Short mmCIF file of C-alpha atoms in Angstrom, two decimals:
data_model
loop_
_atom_site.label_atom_id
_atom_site.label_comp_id
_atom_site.label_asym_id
_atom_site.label_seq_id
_atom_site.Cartn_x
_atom_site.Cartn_y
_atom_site.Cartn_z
CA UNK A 1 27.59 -211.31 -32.56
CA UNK A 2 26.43 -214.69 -30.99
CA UNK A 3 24.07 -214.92 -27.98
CA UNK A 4 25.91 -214.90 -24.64
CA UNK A 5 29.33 -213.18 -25.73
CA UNK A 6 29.83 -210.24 -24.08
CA UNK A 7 30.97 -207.21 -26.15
CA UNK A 8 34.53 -206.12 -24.78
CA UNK A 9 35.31 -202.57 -24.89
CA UNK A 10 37.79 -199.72 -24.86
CA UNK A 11 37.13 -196.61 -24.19
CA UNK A 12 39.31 -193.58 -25.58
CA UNK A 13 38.88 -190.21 -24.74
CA UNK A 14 41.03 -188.05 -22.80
CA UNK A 15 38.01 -185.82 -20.63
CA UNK A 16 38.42 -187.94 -17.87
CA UNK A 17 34.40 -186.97 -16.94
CA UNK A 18 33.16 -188.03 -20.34
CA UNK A 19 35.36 -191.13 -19.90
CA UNK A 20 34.38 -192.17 -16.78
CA UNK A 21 31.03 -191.42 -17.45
CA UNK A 22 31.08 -193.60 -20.48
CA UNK A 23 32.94 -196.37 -18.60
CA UNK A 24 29.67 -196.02 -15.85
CA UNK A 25 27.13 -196.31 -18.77
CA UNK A 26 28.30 -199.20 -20.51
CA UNK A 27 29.45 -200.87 -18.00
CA UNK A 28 25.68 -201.00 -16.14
CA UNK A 29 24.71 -203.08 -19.51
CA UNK A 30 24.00 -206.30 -20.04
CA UNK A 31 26.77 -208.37 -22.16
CA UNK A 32 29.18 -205.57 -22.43
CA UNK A 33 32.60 -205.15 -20.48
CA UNK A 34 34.68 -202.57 -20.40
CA UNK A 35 38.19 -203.61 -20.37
CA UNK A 36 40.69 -200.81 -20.42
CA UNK A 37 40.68 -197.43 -21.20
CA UNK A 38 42.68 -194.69 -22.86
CA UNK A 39 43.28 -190.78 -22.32
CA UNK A 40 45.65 -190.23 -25.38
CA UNK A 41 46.40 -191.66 -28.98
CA UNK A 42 49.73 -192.99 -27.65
CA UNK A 43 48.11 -194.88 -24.45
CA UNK A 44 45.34 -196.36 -27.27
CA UNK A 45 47.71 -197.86 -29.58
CA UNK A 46 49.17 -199.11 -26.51
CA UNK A 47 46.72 -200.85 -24.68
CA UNK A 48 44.33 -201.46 -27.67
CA UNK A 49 45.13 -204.97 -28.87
CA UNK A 50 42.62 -207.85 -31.34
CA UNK A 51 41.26 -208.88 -28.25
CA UNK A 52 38.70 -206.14 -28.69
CA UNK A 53 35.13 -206.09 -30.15
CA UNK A 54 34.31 -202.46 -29.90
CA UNK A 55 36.41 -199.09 -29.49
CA UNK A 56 35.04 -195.93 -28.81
CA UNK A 57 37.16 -193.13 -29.74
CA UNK A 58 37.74 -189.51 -29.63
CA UNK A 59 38.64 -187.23 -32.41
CA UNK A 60 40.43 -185.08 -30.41
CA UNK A 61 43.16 -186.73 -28.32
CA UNK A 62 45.33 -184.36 -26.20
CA UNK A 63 48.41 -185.76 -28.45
CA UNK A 64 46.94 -186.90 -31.96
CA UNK A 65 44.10 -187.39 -33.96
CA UNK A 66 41.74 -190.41 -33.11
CA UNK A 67 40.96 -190.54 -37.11
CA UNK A 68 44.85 -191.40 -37.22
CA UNK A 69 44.45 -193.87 -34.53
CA UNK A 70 41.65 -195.17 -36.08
CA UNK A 71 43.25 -195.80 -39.12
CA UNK A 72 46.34 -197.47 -37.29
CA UNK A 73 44.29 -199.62 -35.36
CA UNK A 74 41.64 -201.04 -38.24
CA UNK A 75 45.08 -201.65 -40.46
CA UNK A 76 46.59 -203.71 -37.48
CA UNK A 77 43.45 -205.74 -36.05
CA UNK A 78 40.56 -205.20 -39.18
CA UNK A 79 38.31 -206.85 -37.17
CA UNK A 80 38.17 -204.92 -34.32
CA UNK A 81 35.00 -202.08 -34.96
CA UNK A 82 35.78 -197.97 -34.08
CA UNK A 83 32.89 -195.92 -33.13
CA UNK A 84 33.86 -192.58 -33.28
CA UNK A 85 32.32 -190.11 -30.47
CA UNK A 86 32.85 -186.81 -31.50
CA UNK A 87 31.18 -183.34 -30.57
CA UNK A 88 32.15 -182.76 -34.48
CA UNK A 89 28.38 -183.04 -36.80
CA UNK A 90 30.71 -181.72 -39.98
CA UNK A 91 30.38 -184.32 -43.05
CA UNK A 92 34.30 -183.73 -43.79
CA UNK A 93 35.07 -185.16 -40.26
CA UNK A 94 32.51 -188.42 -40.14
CA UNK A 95 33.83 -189.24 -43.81
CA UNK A 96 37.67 -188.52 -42.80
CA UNK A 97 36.48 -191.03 -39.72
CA UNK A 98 35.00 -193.62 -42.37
CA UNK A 99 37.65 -193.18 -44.64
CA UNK A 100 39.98 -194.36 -41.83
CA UNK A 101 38.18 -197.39 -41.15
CA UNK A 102 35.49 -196.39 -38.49
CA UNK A 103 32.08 -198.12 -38.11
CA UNK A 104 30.25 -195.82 -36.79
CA UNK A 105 29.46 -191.97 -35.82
CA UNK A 106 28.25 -191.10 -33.00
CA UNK A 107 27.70 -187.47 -31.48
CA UNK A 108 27.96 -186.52 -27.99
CA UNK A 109 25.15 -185.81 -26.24
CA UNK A 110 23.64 -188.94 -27.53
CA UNK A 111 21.24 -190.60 -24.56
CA UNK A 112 22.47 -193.39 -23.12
CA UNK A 113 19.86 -195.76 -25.58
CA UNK A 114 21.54 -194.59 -28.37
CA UNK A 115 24.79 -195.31 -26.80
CA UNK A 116 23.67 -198.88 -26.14
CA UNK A 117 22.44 -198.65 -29.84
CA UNK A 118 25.27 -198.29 -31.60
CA UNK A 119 27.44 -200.25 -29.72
CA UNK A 120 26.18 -203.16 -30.35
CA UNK A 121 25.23 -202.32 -33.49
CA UNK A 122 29.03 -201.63 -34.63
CA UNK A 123 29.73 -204.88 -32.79
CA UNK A 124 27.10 -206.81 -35.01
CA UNK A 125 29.07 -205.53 -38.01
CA UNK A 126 26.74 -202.62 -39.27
CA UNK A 127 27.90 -199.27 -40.06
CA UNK A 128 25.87 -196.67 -37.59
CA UNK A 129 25.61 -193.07 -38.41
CA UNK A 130 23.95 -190.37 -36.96
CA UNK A 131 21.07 -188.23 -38.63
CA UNK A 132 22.38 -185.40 -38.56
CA UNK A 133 25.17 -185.60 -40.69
CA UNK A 134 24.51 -189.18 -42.49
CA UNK A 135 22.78 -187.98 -45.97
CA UNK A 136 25.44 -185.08 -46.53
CA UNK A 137 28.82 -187.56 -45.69
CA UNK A 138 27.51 -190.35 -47.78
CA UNK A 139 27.08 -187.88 -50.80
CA UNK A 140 30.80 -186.66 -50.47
CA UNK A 141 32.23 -190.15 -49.25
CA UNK A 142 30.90 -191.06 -53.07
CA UNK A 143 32.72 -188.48 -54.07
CA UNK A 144 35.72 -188.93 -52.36
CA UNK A 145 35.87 -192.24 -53.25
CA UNK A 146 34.93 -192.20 -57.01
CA UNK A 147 37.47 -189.48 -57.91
CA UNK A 148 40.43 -191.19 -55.56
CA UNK A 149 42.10 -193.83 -57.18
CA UNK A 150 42.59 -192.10 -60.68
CA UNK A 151 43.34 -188.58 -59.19
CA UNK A 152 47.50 -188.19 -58.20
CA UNK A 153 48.38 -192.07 -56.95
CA UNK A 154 51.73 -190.53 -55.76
CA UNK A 155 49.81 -189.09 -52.89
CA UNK A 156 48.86 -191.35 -49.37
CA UNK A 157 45.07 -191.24 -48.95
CA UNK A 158 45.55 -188.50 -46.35
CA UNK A 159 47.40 -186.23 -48.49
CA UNK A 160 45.00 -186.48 -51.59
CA UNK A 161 42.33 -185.72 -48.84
CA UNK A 162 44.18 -182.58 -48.18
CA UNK A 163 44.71 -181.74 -51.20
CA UNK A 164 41.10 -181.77 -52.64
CA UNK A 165 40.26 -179.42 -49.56
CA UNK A 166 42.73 -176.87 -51.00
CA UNK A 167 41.69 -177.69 -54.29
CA UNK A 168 37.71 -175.82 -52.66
CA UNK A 169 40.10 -172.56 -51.67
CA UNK A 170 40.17 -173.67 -47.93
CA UNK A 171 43.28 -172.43 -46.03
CA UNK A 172 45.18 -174.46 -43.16
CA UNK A 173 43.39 -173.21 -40.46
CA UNK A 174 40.39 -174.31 -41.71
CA UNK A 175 41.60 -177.60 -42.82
CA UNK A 176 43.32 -178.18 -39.13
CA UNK A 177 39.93 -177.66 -38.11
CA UNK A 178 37.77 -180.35 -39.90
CA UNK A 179 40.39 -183.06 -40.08
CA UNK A 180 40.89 -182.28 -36.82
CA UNK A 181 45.23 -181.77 -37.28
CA UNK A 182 47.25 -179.24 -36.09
CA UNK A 183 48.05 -176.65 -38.49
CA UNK A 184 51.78 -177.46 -38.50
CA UNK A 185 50.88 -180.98 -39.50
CA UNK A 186 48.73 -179.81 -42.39
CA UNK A 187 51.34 -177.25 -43.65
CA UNK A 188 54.08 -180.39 -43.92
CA UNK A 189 51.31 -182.32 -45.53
CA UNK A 190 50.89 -179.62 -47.86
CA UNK A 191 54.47 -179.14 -48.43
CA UNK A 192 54.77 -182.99 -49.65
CA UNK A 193 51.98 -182.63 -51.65
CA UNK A 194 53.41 -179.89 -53.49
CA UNK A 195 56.68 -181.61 -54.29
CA UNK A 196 55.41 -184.84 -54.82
CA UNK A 197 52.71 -183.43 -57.53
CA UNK A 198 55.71 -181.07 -59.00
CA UNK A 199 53.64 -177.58 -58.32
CA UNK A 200 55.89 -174.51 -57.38
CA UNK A 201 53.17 -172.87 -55.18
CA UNK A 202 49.29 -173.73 -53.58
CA UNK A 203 47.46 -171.68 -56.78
CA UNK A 204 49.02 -174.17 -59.51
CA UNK A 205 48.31 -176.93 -57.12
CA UNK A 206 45.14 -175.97 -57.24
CA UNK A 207 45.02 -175.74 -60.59
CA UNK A 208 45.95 -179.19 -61.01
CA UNK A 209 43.70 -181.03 -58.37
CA UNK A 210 40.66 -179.14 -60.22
CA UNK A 211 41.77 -180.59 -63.83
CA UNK A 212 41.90 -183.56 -61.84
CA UNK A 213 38.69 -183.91 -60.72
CA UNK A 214 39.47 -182.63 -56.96
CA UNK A 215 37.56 -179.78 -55.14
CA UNK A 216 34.22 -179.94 -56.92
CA UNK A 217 30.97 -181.33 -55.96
#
C-alpha cells in the first residue's frame, strides 16, 4: 500500500465487547480508519462495499458463517483483503477460510502488535497466518487443492469439501463444528451431494469419494 493512504476498515463480529474493543485498537493507529462495522453476516454484506482495504471477520456470526461471507464478499469486490479472527486454531477451519478467499488468520487473543501486524500486512497484499496452525493447513490446503478439480466436478467447492470430510468417517455434528455450519445446513449439503454423485446412502458415498482420492492424507 502507498505511503500516506490510510487503510479503511470494517469490522465484523457480532460480541459487541470484542467489536468495540477492536474498533478502540485500530482506530488509536496511525493510517488506519475504521469505517463501519457489522454484528451479523446479513449487516456485512450490507454495509461492506469495494471501498474497503481490509475486513476483519468472524467465523461465527449470530446468523451465518463469516467463511460464507467471506467467500461472497472476495467474489463481489476481489480486491478487498478478509482477515479472519477466529477463537478456532483447527487447520480444517483456517483452510475452509483460505479456500473462501481470506488473507489472513488471525486468533483471538492476539496482542494488539500482532493485530497492527497483520492488518497491514493483509492490506500490503501478503497472506498472514498464525503459528499455530500455519504448517498443518498448508499441508491439507495442498491437499485439498491437488485432489479438487479432478474429484466429482458436479459438486460446488463447498459440497466436495463436505464430502471429503465424510469421506474420513466424520459425522454432521462434527462437520457443523469445523466448518463452522449448522448441522441442518450440513445434512441438506449432504443430501445434494448424495443425489448429485448418484449414491443411495453415506457408506457408498464414502466409498466413492475414497476411490476418488477424497478422505485420505
Amino acid at each position: 500500500m502507498s505511503a500516506g493512504r490510510v487503510i479503511r476498515v470494517a469490522v465484523v463480529d457480532d460480541h459487541p465487547v470484542f467489536r468495540l474493543g477492536m474498533t478502540a485498537l485500530l482506530s488509536t493507529l496511525d493510517g488506519i480508519e475504521v469505517v463501519c462495522q457489522a454484528s451479523s453476516a446479513r449487516e456485512a454484506l450490507e454495509v461492506v462495499t469495494g471501498e474497503f482495504d481490509v475486513v476483519l471477520m468472524d467465523i461465527e456470526l449470530g446468523d451465518g458463517s463469516g467463511i460464507d461471507v467471506t467467500r461472497s464478499l472476495v467474489r463481489q469486490w476481489p480486491h478487498v483483503r478478509v482477515l479472519m479472527v477466529t477463537m478456532h486454531e483447527d487447520e480444517d477451519v483456517l483452510v475452509a477460510s483460505i479456500r473462501a478467499g481470506a488473507s489472513g488468520y488471525l486468533v483471538k487473543g492476539a496482542d494488539p502488535s500482532g493485530v497492527e501486524r497483520a492488518v497491514r500486512a493483509v492490506a500490503d497484499g501478503e497472506m498472514i497466518v498464525g503459528a499455530s496452525v500455519a504448517a498443518k493447513a498448508l499441508a491439507a490446503l495442498a491437499t485439498s487443492r491437488s485432489l479438487a478439480p479432478a474429484a466429482f466436478p458436479e459438486l460446488t467447492e463447498r459440497e466436495r469439501e463436505i464430502l471429503d470430510l465424510v469421506a474420513r468417517g466424520l459425522d454432521n455434528a462434527t462437520i457443523s463444528r469445523r466448518l463452522v455450519l449448522s448441522q441442518k445446513t450440513v445434512r441438506n449439503h449432504v443430501s445434494n451431494v448424495l443425489g448429485k454423485i448418484g449414491a443411495p446412502d453415506r457408506a457408498t458415498a464414502i466409498v466413492r469419494a475414497r476411490d476418488a482420492g477424497l478422505g485420505v492424507g
